JSON list of C-alpha atoms in Angstrom, two decimals:
[
{"chain": "A", "resi": 1280, "resn": "GLY", "atom": "CA", "xyz": [-17.75, -11.03, 4.01]},
{"chain": "A", "resi": 1281, "resn": "ALA", "atom": "CA", "xyz": [-17.37, -8.24, 1.48]},
{"chain": "A", "resi": 1282, "resn": "GLY", "atom": "CA", "xyz": [-14.00, -6.61, 1.14]},
{"chain": "A", "resi": 1283, "resn": "VAL", "atom": "CA", "xyz": [-13.12, -3.03, 0.30]},
{"chain": "A", "resi": 1284, "resn": "SER", "atom": "CA", "xyz": [-14.71, -1.89, -2.93]},
{"chain": "A", "resi": 1285, "resn": "GLN", "atom": "CA", "xyz": [-13.87, 1.10, -5.09]},
{"chain": "A", "resi": 1286, "resn": "SER", "atom": "CA", "xyz": [-15.64, 2.73, -7.98]},
{"chain": "A", "resi": 1287, "resn": "PRO", "atom": "CA", "xyz": [-15.23, 3.34, -10.77]},
{"chain": "A", "resi": 1288, "resn": "SER", "atom": "CA", "xyz": [-12.55, 0.78, -11.59]},
{"chain": "A", "resi": 1289, "resn": "ASN", "atom": "CA", "xyz": [-11.38, 2.94, -14.48]},
{"chain": "A", "resi": 1290, "resn": "LYS", "atom": "CA", "xyz": [-11.90, 6.61, -15.18]},
{"chain": "A", "resi": 1291, "resn": "VAL", "atom": "CA", "xyz": [-10.76, 8.55, -18.22]},
{"chain": "A", "resi": 1292, "resn": "THR", "atom": "CA", "xyz": [-11.25, 12.29, -18.01]},
{"chain": "A", "resi": 1293, "resn": "GLU", "atom": "CA", "xyz": [-10.18, 15.37, -19.85]},
{"chain": "A", "resi": 1294, "resn": "LYS", "atom": "CA", "xyz": [-7.68, 17.76, -18.36]},
{"chain": "A", "resi": 1295, "resn": "GLY", "atom": "CA", "xyz": [-9.43, 20.40, -16.31]},
{"chain": "A", "resi": 1296, "resn": "LYS", "atom": "CA", "xyz": [-12.45, 18.28, -15.38]},
{"chain": "A", "resi": 1297, "resn": "ASP", "atom": "CA", "xyz": [-13.33, 17.29, -11.81]},
{"chain": "A", "resi": 1298, "resn": "VAL", "atom": "CA", "xyz": [-13.50, 13.64, -10.77]},
{"chain": "A", "resi": 1299, "resn": "GLU", "atom": "CA", "xyz": [-14.87, 11.78, -7.76]},
{"chain": "A", "resi": 1300, "resn": "LEU", "atom": "CA", "xyz": [-13.53, 8.44, -6.64]},
{"chain": "A", "resi": 1301, "resn": "ARG", "atom": "CA", "xyz": [-15.48, 6.33, -4.18]},
{"chain": "A", "resi": 1302, "resn": "CYS", "atom": "CA", "xyz": [-14.36, 3.88, -1.51]},
{"chain": "A", "resi": 1303, "resn": "ASP", "atom": "CA", "xyz": [-16.63, 1.50, 0.42]},
{"chain": "A", "resi": 1304, "resn": "PRO", "atom": "CA", "xyz": [-14.63, 0.15, 3.36]},
{"chain": "A", "resi": 1305, "resn": "ILE", "atom": "CA", "xyz": [-15.23, -3.06, 5.25]},
{"chain": "A", "resi": 1306, "resn": "SER", "atom": "CA", "xyz": [-18.17, -2.58, 7.58]},
{"chain": "A", "resi": 1307, "resn": "GLY", "atom": "CA", "xyz": [-17.10, -1.47, 11.05]},
{"chain": "A", "resi": 1308, "resn": "HIS", "atom": "CA", "xyz": [-13.57, -0.47, 10.11]},
{"chain": "A", "resi": 1309, "resn": "THR", "atom": "CA", "xyz": [-12.80, 2.85, 11.74]},
{"chain": "A", "resi": 1310, "resn": "ALA", "atom": "CA", "xyz": [-9.62, 3.69, 9.84]},
{"chain": "A", "resi": 1311, "resn": "LEU", "atom": "CA", "xyz": [-9.58, 4.51, 6.14]},
{"chain": "A", "resi": 1312, "resn": "TYR", "atom": "CA", "xyz": [-6.55, 5.47, 4.04]},
{"chain": "A", "resi": 1313, "resn": "TRP", "atom": "CA", "xyz": [-6.21, 6.82, 0.51]},
{"chain": "A", "resi": 1314, "resn": "TYR", "atom": "CA", "xyz": [-3.02, 6.19, -1.47]},
{"chain": "A", "resi": 1315, "resn": "ARG", "atom": "CA", "xyz": [-1.82, 6.98, -4.96]},
{"chain": "A", "resi": 1316, "resn": "GLN", "atom": "CA", "xyz": [0.31, 4.59, -7.00]},
{"chain": "A", "resi": 1317, "resn": "SER", "atom": "CA", "xyz": [2.03, 5.98, -10.04]},
{"chain": "A", "resi": 1318, "resn": "LEU", "atom": "CA", "xyz": [3.72, 3.75, -12.60]},
{"chain": "A", "resi": 1319, "resn": "GLY", "atom": "CA", "xyz": [6.97, 2.41, -11.22]},
{"chain": "A", "resi": 1320, "resn": "GLN", "atom": "CA", "xyz": [6.53, 4.24, -7.92]},
{"chain": "A", "resi": 1321, "resn": "GLY", "atom": "CA", "xyz": [5.68, 3.08, -4.44]},
{"chain": "A", "resi": 1322, "resn": "LEU", "atom": "CA", "xyz": [2.38, 3.85, -2.82]},
{"chain": "A", "resi": 1323, "resn": "GLU", "atom": "CA", "xyz": [2.10, 7.49, -1.84]},
{"chain": "A", "resi": 1324, "resn": "PHE", "atom": "CA", "xyz": [0.02, 8.39, 1.20]},
{"chain": "A", "resi": 1325, "resn": "LEU", "atom": "CA", "xyz": [-2.70, 10.98, 0.58]},
{"chain": "A", "resi": 1326, "resn": "ILE", "atom": "CA", "xyz": [-5.04, 11.14, 3.58]},
{"chain": "A", "resi": 1327, "resn": "TYR", "atom": "CA", "xyz": [-6.41, 9.05, 6.41]},
{"chain": "A", "resi": 1328, "resn": "PHE", "atom": "CA", "xyz": [-9.54, 9.08, 8.52]},
{"chain": "A", "resi": 1329, "resn": "GLN", "atom": "CA", "xyz": [-9.89, 7.53, 11.96]},
{"chain": "A", "resi": 1330, "resn": "GLY", "atom": "CA", "xyz": [-13.29, 7.44, 13.62]},
{"chain": "A", "resi": 1331, "resn": "ASN", "atom": "CA", "xyz": [-14.59, 10.90, 14.38]},
{"chain": "A", "resi": 1332, "resn": "SER", "atom": "CA", "xyz": [-11.14, 12.48, 14.58]},
{"chain": "A", "resi": 1333, "resn": "ALA", "atom": "CA", "xyz": [-10.03, 15.16, 12.16]},
{"chain": "A", "resi": 1334, "resn": "PRO", "atom": "CA", "xyz": [-8.44, 13.54, 9.09]},
{"chain": "A", "resi": 1335, "resn": "ASP", "atom": "CA", "xyz": [-4.71, 13.74, 8.45]},
{"chain": "A", "resi": 1336, "resn": "LYS", "atom": "CA", "xyz": [-4.51, 15.54, 5.11]},
{"chain": "A", "resi": 1337, "resn": "SER", "atom": "CA", "xyz": [-0.75, 15.96, 5.12]},
{"chain": "A", "resi": 1338, "resn": "GLY", "atom": "CA", "xyz": [-0.23, 13.81, 2.01]},
{"chain": "A", "resi": 1339, "resn": "LEU", "atom": "CA", "xyz": [-2.59, 15.64, -0.32]},
{"chain": "A", "resi": 1340, "resn": "PRO", "atom": "CA", "xyz": [-0.38, 17.03, -3.10]},
{"chain": "A", "resi": 1341, "resn": "SER", "atom": "CA", "xyz": [-2.33, 20.22, -3.74]},
{"chain": "A", "resi": 1342, "resn": "ASP", "atom": "CA", "xyz": [-5.52, 22.04, -2.80]},
{"chain": "A", "resi": 1343, "resn": "ARG", "atom": "CA", "xyz": [-7.16, 20.49, -5.87]},
{"chain": "A", "resi": 1344, "resn": "PHE", "atom": "CA", "xyz": [-7.39, 17.28, -3.85]},
{"chain": "A", "resi": 1345, "resn": "SER", "atom": "CA", "xyz": [-9.95, 16.78, -1.10]},
{"chain": "A", "resi": 1346, "resn": "ALA", "atom": "CA", "xyz": [-11.65, 13.87, 0.60]},
{"chain": "A", "resi": 1347, "resn": "GLU", "atom": "CA", "xyz": [-14.50, 13.27, 2.94]},
{"chain": "A", "resi": 1348, "resn": "ARG", "atom": "CA", "xyz": [-15.89, 10.34, 4.84]},
{"chain": "A", "resi": 1349, "resn": "THR", "atom": "CA", "xyz": [-19.59, 10.40, 5.53]},
{"chain": "A", "resi": 1350, "resn": "GLY", "atom": "CA", "xyz": [-21.07, 8.65, 8.54]},
{"chain": "A", "resi": 1351, "resn": "GLY", "atom": "CA", "xyz": [-17.78, 6.97, 9.28]},
{"chain": "A", "resi": 1352, "resn": "SER", "atom": "CA", "xyz": [-18.23, 4.70, 6.29]},
{"chain": "A", "resi": 1353, "resn": "VAL", "atom": "CA", "xyz": [-18.07, 5.59, 2.59]},
{"chain": "A", "resi": 1354, "resn": "SER", "atom": "CA", "xyz": [-15.30, 7.93, 1.50]},
{"chain": "A", "resi": 1355, "resn": "THR", "atom": "CA", "xyz": [-15.00, 10.09, -1.59]},
{"chain": "A", "resi": 1356, "resn": "LEU", "atom": "CA", "xyz": [-11.76, 11.48, -2.99]},
{"chain": "A", "resi": 1357, "resn": "THR", "atom": "CA", "xyz": [-12.31, 14.50, -5.22]},
{"chain": "A", "resi": 1358, "resn": "ILE", "atom": "CA", "xyz": [-9.79, 15.92, -7.64]},
{"chain": "A", "resi": 1359, "resn": "GLN", "atom": "CA", "xyz": [-10.66, 19.28, -9.11]},
{"chain": "A", "resi": 1360, "resn": "ARG", "atom": "CA", "xyz": [-9.30, 20.65, -12.37]},
{"chain": "A", "resi": 1361, "resn": "THR", "atom": "CA", "xyz": [-7.47, 17.42, -13.14]},
{"chain": "A", "resi": 1362, "resn": "GLN", "atom": "CA", "xyz": [-3.97, 17.55, -14.60]},
{"chain": "A", "resi": 1363, "resn": "GLN", "atom": "CA", "xyz": [-2.12, 14.90, -16.57]},
{"chain": "A", "resi": 1364, "resn": "GLU", "atom": "CA", "xyz": [0.22, 14.28, -13.63]},
{"chain": "A", "resi": 1365, "resn": "ASP", "atom": "CA", "xyz": [-2.83, 13.15, -11.63]},
{"chain": "A", "resi": 1366, "resn": "SER", "atom": "CA", "xyz": [-2.97, 10.00, -13.78]},
{"chain": "A", "resi": 1367, "resn": "ALA", "atom": "CA", "xyz": [-2.36, 7.07, -11.43]},
{"chain": "A", "resi": 1368, "resn": "VAL", "atom": "CA", "xyz": [-4.07, 4.26, -9.58]},
{"chain": "A", "resi": 1369, "resn": "TYR", "atom": "CA", "xyz": [-5.85, 5.48, -6.47]},
{"chain": "A", "resi": 1370, "resn": "LEU", "atom": "CA", "xyz": [-6.07, 2.86, -3.73]},
{"chain": "A", "resi": 1371, "resn": "CYS", "atom": "CA", "xyz": [-8.20, 2.85, -0.63]},
{"chain": "A", "resi": 1372, "resn": "ALA", "atom": "CA", "xyz": [-7.54, 0.71, 2.45]},
{"chain": "A", "resi": 1373, "resn": "SER", "atom": "CA", "xyz": [-9.54, 0.18, 5.62]},
{"chain": "A", "resi": 1374, "resn": "SER", "atom": "CA", "xyz": [-8.66, -1.25, 9.00]},
{"chain": "A", "resi": 1375, "resn": "TRP", "atom": "CA", "xyz": [-9.78, -1.59, 12.61]},
{"chain": "A", "resi": 1376, "resn": "GLY", "atom": "CA", "xyz": [-6.91, 0.68, 13.58]},
{"chain": "A", "resi": 1377, "resn": "LEU", "atom": "CA", "xyz": [-4.31, 3.07, 12.25]},
{"chain": "A", "resi": 1378, "resn": "ALA", "atom": "CA", "xyz": [-0.93, 2.07, 10.85]},
{"chain": "A", "resi": 1379, "resn": "GLY", "atom": "CA", "xyz": [1.48, 1.40, 13.69]},
{"chain": "A", "resi": 1380, "resn": "THR", "atom": "CA", "xyz": [-1.00, -0.95, 15.30]},
{"chain": "A", "resi": 1381, "resn": "SER", "atom": "CA", "xyz": [-1.14, -4.64, 14.51]},
{"chain": "A", "resi": 1382, "resn": "TYR", "atom": "CA", "xyz": [-4.45, -4.34, 12.67]},
{"chain": "A", "resi": 1383, "resn": "GLU", "atom": "CA", "xyz": [-4.41, -5.41, 9.07]},
{"chain": "A", "resi": 1384, "resn": "GLN", "atom": "CA", "xyz": [-4.99, -2.94, 6.26]},
{"chain": "A", "resi": 1385, "resn": "TYR", "atom": "CA", "xyz": [-7.31, -4.29, 3.59]},
{"chain": "A", "resi": 1386, "resn": "PHE", "atom": "CA", "xyz": [-6.95, -2.72, 0.20]},
{"chain": "A", "resi": 1387, "resn": "GLY", "atom": "CA", "xyz": [-9.53, -2.18, -2.47]},
{"chain": "A", "resi": 1388, "resn": "PRO", "atom": "CA", "xyz": [-8.81, -2.98, -6.13]},
{"chain": "A", "resi": 1389, "resn": "GLY", "atom": "CA", "xyz": [-8.12, 0.67, -6.93]},
{"chain": "A", "resi": 1390, "resn": "THR", "atom": "CA", "xyz": [-9.38, 3.19, -9.44]},
{"chain": "A", "resi": 1391, "resn": "ARG", "atom": "CA", "xyz": [-7.19, 3.76, -12.47]},
{"chain": "A", "resi": 1392, "resn": "LEU", "atom": "CA", "xyz": [-7.44, 7.42, -13.41]},
{"chain": "A", "resi": 1393, "resn": "THR", "atom": "CA", "xyz": [-6.26, 8.61, -16.81]},
{"chain": "A", "resi": 1394, "resn": "VAL", "atom": "CA", "xyz": [-6.24, 12.32, -17.57]},
{"chain": "A", "resi": 1395, "resn": "THR", "atom": "CA", "xyz": [-6.04, 13.10, -21.29]},
{"chain": "B", "resi": 1275, "resn": "LYS", "atom": "CA", "xyz": [13.37, 10.91, 6.83]},
{"chain": "B", "resi": 1276, "resn": "ASN", "atom": "CA", "xyz": [11.64, 7.53, 6.90]},
{"chain": "B", "resi": 1277, "resn": "GLN", "atom": "CA", "xyz": [12.62, 5.39, 3.94]},
{"chain": "B", "resi": 1278, "resn": "VAL", "atom": "CA", "xyz": [12.15, 1.83, 2.72]},
{"chain": "B", "resi": 1279, "resn": "GLU", "atom": "CA", "xyz": [14.45, 0.45, 0.04]},
{"chain": "B", "resi": 1280, "resn": "GLN", "atom": "CA", "xyz": [13.78, -2.82, -1.75]},
{"chain": "B", "resi": 1281, "resn": "SER", "atom": "CA", "xyz": [16.00, -4.96, -3.89]},
{"chain": "B", "resi": 1282, "resn": "PRO", "atom": "CA", "xyz": [16.17, -6.23, -6.48]},
{"chain": "B", "resi": 1283, "resn": "GLN", "atom": "CA", "xyz": [13.86, -3.98, -8.47]},
{"chain": "B", "resi": 1284, "resn": "SER", "atom": "CA", "xyz": [12.89, -6.95, -10.62]},
{"chain": "B", "resi": 1285, "resn": "LEU", "atom": "CA", "xyz": [13.59, -10.65, -10.67]},
{"chain": "B", "resi": 1286, "resn": "ILE", "atom": "CA", "xyz": [12.96, -13.47, -13.13]},
{"chain": "B", "resi": 1287, "resn": "ILE", "atom": "CA", "xyz": [13.11, -17.08, -11.96]},
{"chain": "B", "resi": 1288, "resn": "LEU", "atom": "CA", "xyz": [12.06, -20.48, -13.20]},
{"chain": "B", "resi": 1289, "resn": "GLU", "atom": "CA", "xyz": [9.07, -22.25, -11.73]},
{"chain": "B", "resi": 1290, "resn": "GLY", "atom": "CA", "xyz": [10.03, -24.41, -8.79]},
{"chain": "B", "resi": 1291, "resn": "LYS", "atom": "CA", "xyz": [13.05, -22.33, -7.81]},
{"chain": "B", "resi": 1292, "resn": "ASN", "atom": "CA", "xyz": [13.43, -20.39, -4.59]},
{"chain": "B", "resi": 1293, "resn": "CYS", "atom": "CA", "xyz": [14.12, -16.68, -4.30]},
{"chain": "B", "resi": 1294, "resn": "THR", "atom": "CA", "xyz": [14.75, -14.03, -1.66]},
{"chain": "B", "resi": 1295, "resn": "LEU", "atom": "CA", "xyz": [13.68, -10.41, -1.74]},
{"chain": "B", "resi": 1296, "resn": "GLN", "atom": "CA", "xyz": [15.30, -7.74, 0.41]},
{"chain": "B", "resi": 1297, "resn": "CYS", "atom": "CA", "xyz": [14.02, -4.73, 2.31]},
{"chain": "B", "resi": 1298, "resn": "ASN", "atom": "CA", "xyz": [16.07, -2.13, 4.20]},
{"chain": "B", "resi": 1299, "resn": "TYR", "atom": "CA", "xyz": [14.41, 0.60, 6.21]},
{"chain": "B", "resi": 1300, "resn": "THR", "atom": "CA", "xyz": [15.20, 3.67, 8.26]},
{"chain": "B", "resi": 1301, "resn": "VAL", "atom": "CA", "xyz": [11.78, 4.13, 9.88]},
{"chain": "B", "resi": 1302, "resn": "SER", "atom": "CA", "xyz": [12.00, 5.14, 13.51]},
{"chain": "B", "resi": 1303, "resn": "PRO", "atom": "CA", "xyz": [10.69, 4.43, 16.06]},
{"chain": "B", "resi": 1304, "resn": "PHE", "atom": "CA", "xyz": [9.84, 1.07, 14.56]},
{"chain": "B", "resi": 1305, "resn": "SER", "atom": "CA", "xyz": [6.46, -0.58, 15.10]},
{"chain": "B", "resi": 1306, "resn": "ASN", "atom": "CA", "xyz": [5.92, -3.25, 12.48]},
{"chain": "B", "resi": 1307, "resn": "LEU", "atom": "CA", "xyz": [6.92, -4.43, 9.02]},
{"chain": "B", "resi": 1308, "resn": "ARG", "atom": "CA", "xyz": [4.58, -5.99, 6.54]},
{"chain": "B", "resi": 1309, "resn": "TRP", "atom": "CA", "xyz": [5.08, -7.74, 3.23]},
{"chain": "B", "resi": 1310, "resn": "TYR", "atom": "CA", "xyz": [2.34, -7.42, 0.64]},
{"chain": "B", "resi": 1311, "resn": "LYS", "atom": "CA", "xyz": [1.75, -9.19, -2.67]},
{"chain": "B", "resi": 1312, "resn": "GLN", "atom": "CA", "xyz": [0.19, -7.10, -5.42]},
{"chain": "B", "resi": 1313, "resn": "ASP", "atom": "CA", "xyz": [-1.07, -8.83, -8.54]},
{"chain": "B", "resi": 1314, "resn": "THR", "atom": "CA", "xyz": [-1.38, -6.74, -11.67]},
{"chain": "B", "resi": 1315, "resn": "GLY", "atom": "CA", "xyz": [-4.53, -4.65, -11.56]},
{"chain": "B", "resi": 1316, "resn": "ARG", "atom": "CA", "xyz": [-5.31, -5.57, -7.96]},
{"chain": "B", "resi": 1317, "resn": "GLY", "atom": "CA", "xyz": [-4.81, -4.02, -4.56]},
{"chain": "B", "resi": 1318, "resn": "PRO", "atom": "CA", "xyz": [-2.02, -5.28, -2.27]},
{"chain": "B", "resi": 1319, "resn": "VAL", "atom": "CA", "xyz": [-2.75, -8.32, -0.12]},
{"chain": "B", "resi": 1320, "resn": "SER", "atom": "CA", "xyz": [-0.95, -8.91, 3.16]},
{"chain": "B", "resi": 1321, "resn": "LEU", "atom": "CA", "xyz": [1.45, -11.85, 3.41]},
{"chain": "B", "resi": 1322, "resn": "THR", "atom": "CA", "xyz": [3.08, -11.30, 6.82]},
{"chain": "B", "resi": 1323, "resn": "ILE", "atom": "CA", "xyz": [3.39, -8.79, 9.61]},
{"chain": "B", "resi": 1324, "resn": "MET", "atom": "CA", "xyz": [6.25, -8.70, 12.09]},
{"chain": "B", "resi": 1325, "resn": "THR", "atom": "CA", "xyz": [6.82, -6.62, 15.18]},
{"chain": "B", "resi": 1326, "resn": "PHE", "atom": "CA", "xyz": [10.09, -5.75, 16.88]},
{"chain": "B", "resi": 1327, "resn": "SER", "atom": "CA", "xyz": [10.31, -8.99, 18.83]},
{"chain": "B", "resi": 1328, "resn": "GLU", "atom": "CA", "xyz": [9.65, -11.31, 15.90]},
{"chain": "B", "resi": 1329, "resn": "ASN", "atom": "CA", "xyz": [12.48, -12.67, 13.79]},
{"chain": "B", "resi": 1330, "resn": "THR", "atom": "CA", "xyz": [10.60, -14.99, 11.45]},
{"chain": "B", "resi": 1331, "resn": "LYS", "atom": "CA", "xyz": [7.05, -15.31, 10.21]},
{"chain": "B", "resi": 1332, "resn": "SER", "atom": "CA", "xyz": [5.78, -17.86, 7.71]},
{"chain": "B", "resi": 1333, "resn": "ASN", "atom": "CA", "xyz": [2.71, -17.97, 5.52]},
{"chain": "B", "resi": 1334, "resn": "GLY", "atom": "CA", "xyz": [2.72, -21.13, 3.44]},
{"chain": "B", "resi": 1335, "resn": "ARG", "atom": "CA", "xyz": [5.61, -20.95, 0.99]},
{"chain": "B", "resi": 1336, "resn": "TYR", "atom": "CA", "xyz": [6.41, -17.39, 2.09]},
{"chain": "B", "resi": 1337, "resn": "THR", "atom": "CA", "xyz": [8.83, -16.81, 4.97]},
{"chain": "B", "resi": 1338, "resn": "ALA", "atom": "CA", "xyz": [9.74, -13.34, 6.17]},
{"chain": "B", "resi": 1339, "resn": "THR", "atom": "CA", "xyz": [12.65, -12.53, 8.43]},
{"chain": "B", "resi": 1340, "resn": "LEU", "atom": "CA", "xyz": [13.39, -9.39, 10.39]},
{"chain": "B", "resi": 1341, "resn": "ASP", "atom": "CA", "xyz": [16.62, -8.09, 11.87]},
{"chain": "B", "resi": 1342, "resn": "ALA", "atom": "CA", "xyz": [15.62, -5.04, 13.88]},
{"chain": "B", "resi": 1343, "resn": "ASP", "atom": "CA", "xyz": [19.24, -4.27, 14.75]},
{"chain": "B", "resi": 1344, "resn": "THR", "atom": "CA", "xyz": [20.37, -3.89, 11.15]},
{"chain": "B", "resi": 1345, "resn": "LYS", "atom": "CA", "xyz": [16.91, -2.73, 10.01]},
{"chain": "B", "resi": 1346, "resn": "GLN", "atom": "CA", "xyz": [16.68, -5.36, 7.33]},
{"chain": "B", "resi": 1347, "resn": "SER", "atom": "CA", "xyz": [13.98, -7.79, 6.29]},
{"chain": "B", "resi": 1348, "resn": "SER", "atom": "CA", "xyz": [13.79, -10.49, 3.69]},
{"chain": "B", "resi": 1349, "resn": "LEU", "atom": "CA", "xyz": [10.99, -12.42, 2.05]},
{"chain": "B", "resi": 1350, "resn": "HIS", "atom": "CA", "xyz": [11.87, -15.94, 0.96]},
{"chain": "B", "resi": 1351, "resn": "ILE", "atom": "CA", "xyz": [9.65, -17.75, -1.53]},
{"chain": "B", "resi": 1352, "resn": "THR", "atom": "CA", "xyz": [10.04, -21.50, -1.67]},
{"chain": "B", "resi": 1353, "resn": "ALA", "atom": "CA", "xyz": [9.25, -23.69, -4.68]},
{"chain": "B", "resi": 1354, "resn": "SER", "atom": "CA", "xyz": [7.92, -20.80, -6.74]},
{"chain": "B", "resi": 1355, "resn": "GLN", "atom": "CA", "xyz": [4.74, -21.12, -8.78]},
{"chain": "B", "resi": 1356, "resn": "LEU", "atom": "CA", "xyz": [3.52, -19.21, -11.80]},
{"chain": "B", "resi": 1357, "resn": "SER", "atom": "CA", "xyz": [0.94, -17.53, -9.56]},
{"chain": "B", "resi": 1358, "resn": "ASP", "atom": "CA", "xyz": [3.75, -15.99, -7.52]},
{"chain": "B", "resi": 1359, "resn": "SER", "atom": "CA", "xyz": [4.36, -13.58, -10.40]},
{"chain": "B", "resi": 1360, "resn": "ALA", "atom": "CA", "xyz": [3.50, -10.23, -8.84]},
{"chain": "B", "resi": 1361, "resn": "SER", "atom": "CA", "xyz": [4.94, -7.16, -7.15]},
{"chain": "B", "resi": 1362, "resn": "TYR", "atom": "CA", "xyz": [6.07, -7.65, -3.56]},
{"chain": "B", "resi": 1363, "resn": "ILE", "atom": "CA", "xyz": [5.93, -4.58, -1.38]},
{"chain": "B", "resi": 1364, "resn": "CYS", "atom": "CA", "xyz": [7.63, -3.98, 1.95]},
{"chain": "B", "resi": 1365, "resn": "VAL", "atom": "CA", "xyz": [5.81, -1.56, 4.27]},
{"chain": "B", "resi": 1366, "resn": "VAL", "atom": "CA", "xyz": [7.12, -0.23, 7.56]},
{"chain": "B", "resi": 1367, "resn": "SER", "atom": "CA", "xyz": [5.02, 1.57, 10.16]},
{"chain": "B", "resi": 1368, "resn": "ALA", "atom": "CA", "xyz": [6.34, 3.76, 12.92]},
{"chain": "B", "resi": 1369, "resn": "ASP", "atom": "CA", "xyz": [5.34, 3.49, 16.54]},
{"chain": "B", "resi": 1370, "resn": "PRO", "atom": "CA", "xyz": [2.47, 5.92, 17.13]},
{"chain": "B", "resi": 1371, "resn": "SER", "atom": "CA", "xyz": [4.39, 7.35, 20.08]},
{"chain": "B", "resi": 1372, "resn": "GLY", "atom": "CA", "xyz": [6.57, 8.91, 17.42]},
{"chain": "B", "resi": 1373, "resn": "GLY", "atom": "CA", "xyz": [3.55, 10.80, 16.20]},
{"chain": "B", "resi": 1374, "resn": "SER", "atom": "CA", "xyz": [3.03, 9.27, 12.79]},
{"chain": "B", "resi": 1375, "resn": "TYR", "atom": "CA", "xyz": [0.29, 6.99, 11.61]},
{"chain": "B", "resi": 1376, "resn": "ILE", "atom": "CA", "xyz": [1.53, 7.06, 8.04]},
{"chain": "B", "resi": 1377, "resn": "PRO", "atom": "CA", "xyz": [3.18, 3.88, 6.77]},
{"chain": "B", "resi": 1378, "resn": "THR", "atom": "CA", "xyz": [6.25, 4.02, 4.55]},
{"chain": "B", "resi": 1379, "resn": "PHE", "atom": "CA", "xyz": [6.13, 1.92, 1.40]},
{"chain": "B", "resi": 1380, "resn": "GLY", "atom": "CA", "xyz": [8.96, 0.49, -0.65]},
{"chain": "B", "resi": 1381, "resn": "ARG", "atom": "CA", "xyz": [8.73, 0.64, -4.43]},
{"chain": "B", "resi": 1382, "resn": "GLY", "atom": "CA", "xyz": [8.35, -3.11, -4.61]},
{"chain": "B", "resi": 1383, "resn": "THR", "atom": "CA", "xyz": [10.14, -5.98, -6.31]},
{"chain": "B", "resi": 1384, "resn": "SER", "atom": "CA", "xyz": [8.56, -7.22, -9.51]},
{"chain": "B", "resi": 1385, "resn": "LEU", "atom": "CA", "xyz": [8.82, -11.02, -9.63]},
{"chain": "B", "resi": 1386, "resn": "ILE", "atom": "CA", "xyz": [8.22, -12.99, -12.80]},
{"chain": "B", "resi": 1387, "resn": "VAL", "atom": "CA", "xyz": [8.08, -16.77, -12.62]},
{"chain": "B", "resi": 1388, "resn": "HIS", "atom": "CA", "xyz": [8.60, -18.55, -15.92]},
{"chain": "B", "resi": 1389, "resn": "PRO", "atom": "CA", "xyz": [7.51, -22.13, -16.65]}
]
C-alpha cells in the first residue's frame, strides 16, 4: 500500500513569507508526528496528533509555527514569517499508536525548506 | 533530561567488512529502542525495535543488541555492502506511564562503505 507522502519535496522561499507543508499519512494511522532535521543535527520533535485528542505542541519552536490535522488524516504544518534558521528538512511520520508503544513509525520522504 | 548519544559520528569501511555502531541513552522510564537507516534525501526506515526484555534482534545482516542495565545498544552490520552507506539513527522512547510520548533521537552515525 501507499506509504507516507509529503509535499512539496522542496520549497525555496524568501525570508518573511509564509509556507505550508503537507503530510498524507498511511490510511487508518491515528498518530501523526512532525519533526525537523537540521544539517548535522538529530531529529527534533515539533508536534504530534493522536486521534481526536488535543495535539502535543510542546516542540514547536515559536508561535510562528502551527499545525493542524483535518479529519484525522492529512496534516499541514504552517510556518509564518519564515526566517533563515527555519531552513531544514521537515519530516512527517504516522503510526497506529504513539511513541512508547510497539507500533512502528513510518516516515515520509520529507520537505526540504530553504529560506533565502 | 532524556538523551541519546551515538558513536562514532562517522565511519568509513571497505565493502565486505563488518562494523558496530554504538548508542548510549538516559531515557527513563524506558519503553523501547529502535534503530533506523536513513538514506540521503529519504526519510528514516526502521531496522529493529527492542523492548526491555529483549537482548538481541536481527534483521538480515543487521543485528541490534540491548543492555538495559547499562543503557547501551549496538548495531552490528555484517558483510557490508555499498548500499549500507547511510545514516543510522538510534531512537529511544519512554514508557507512557512516565507521561511522555515524545521519542528521543540520537544524531546518527554516518556510514560510508567504499568498494
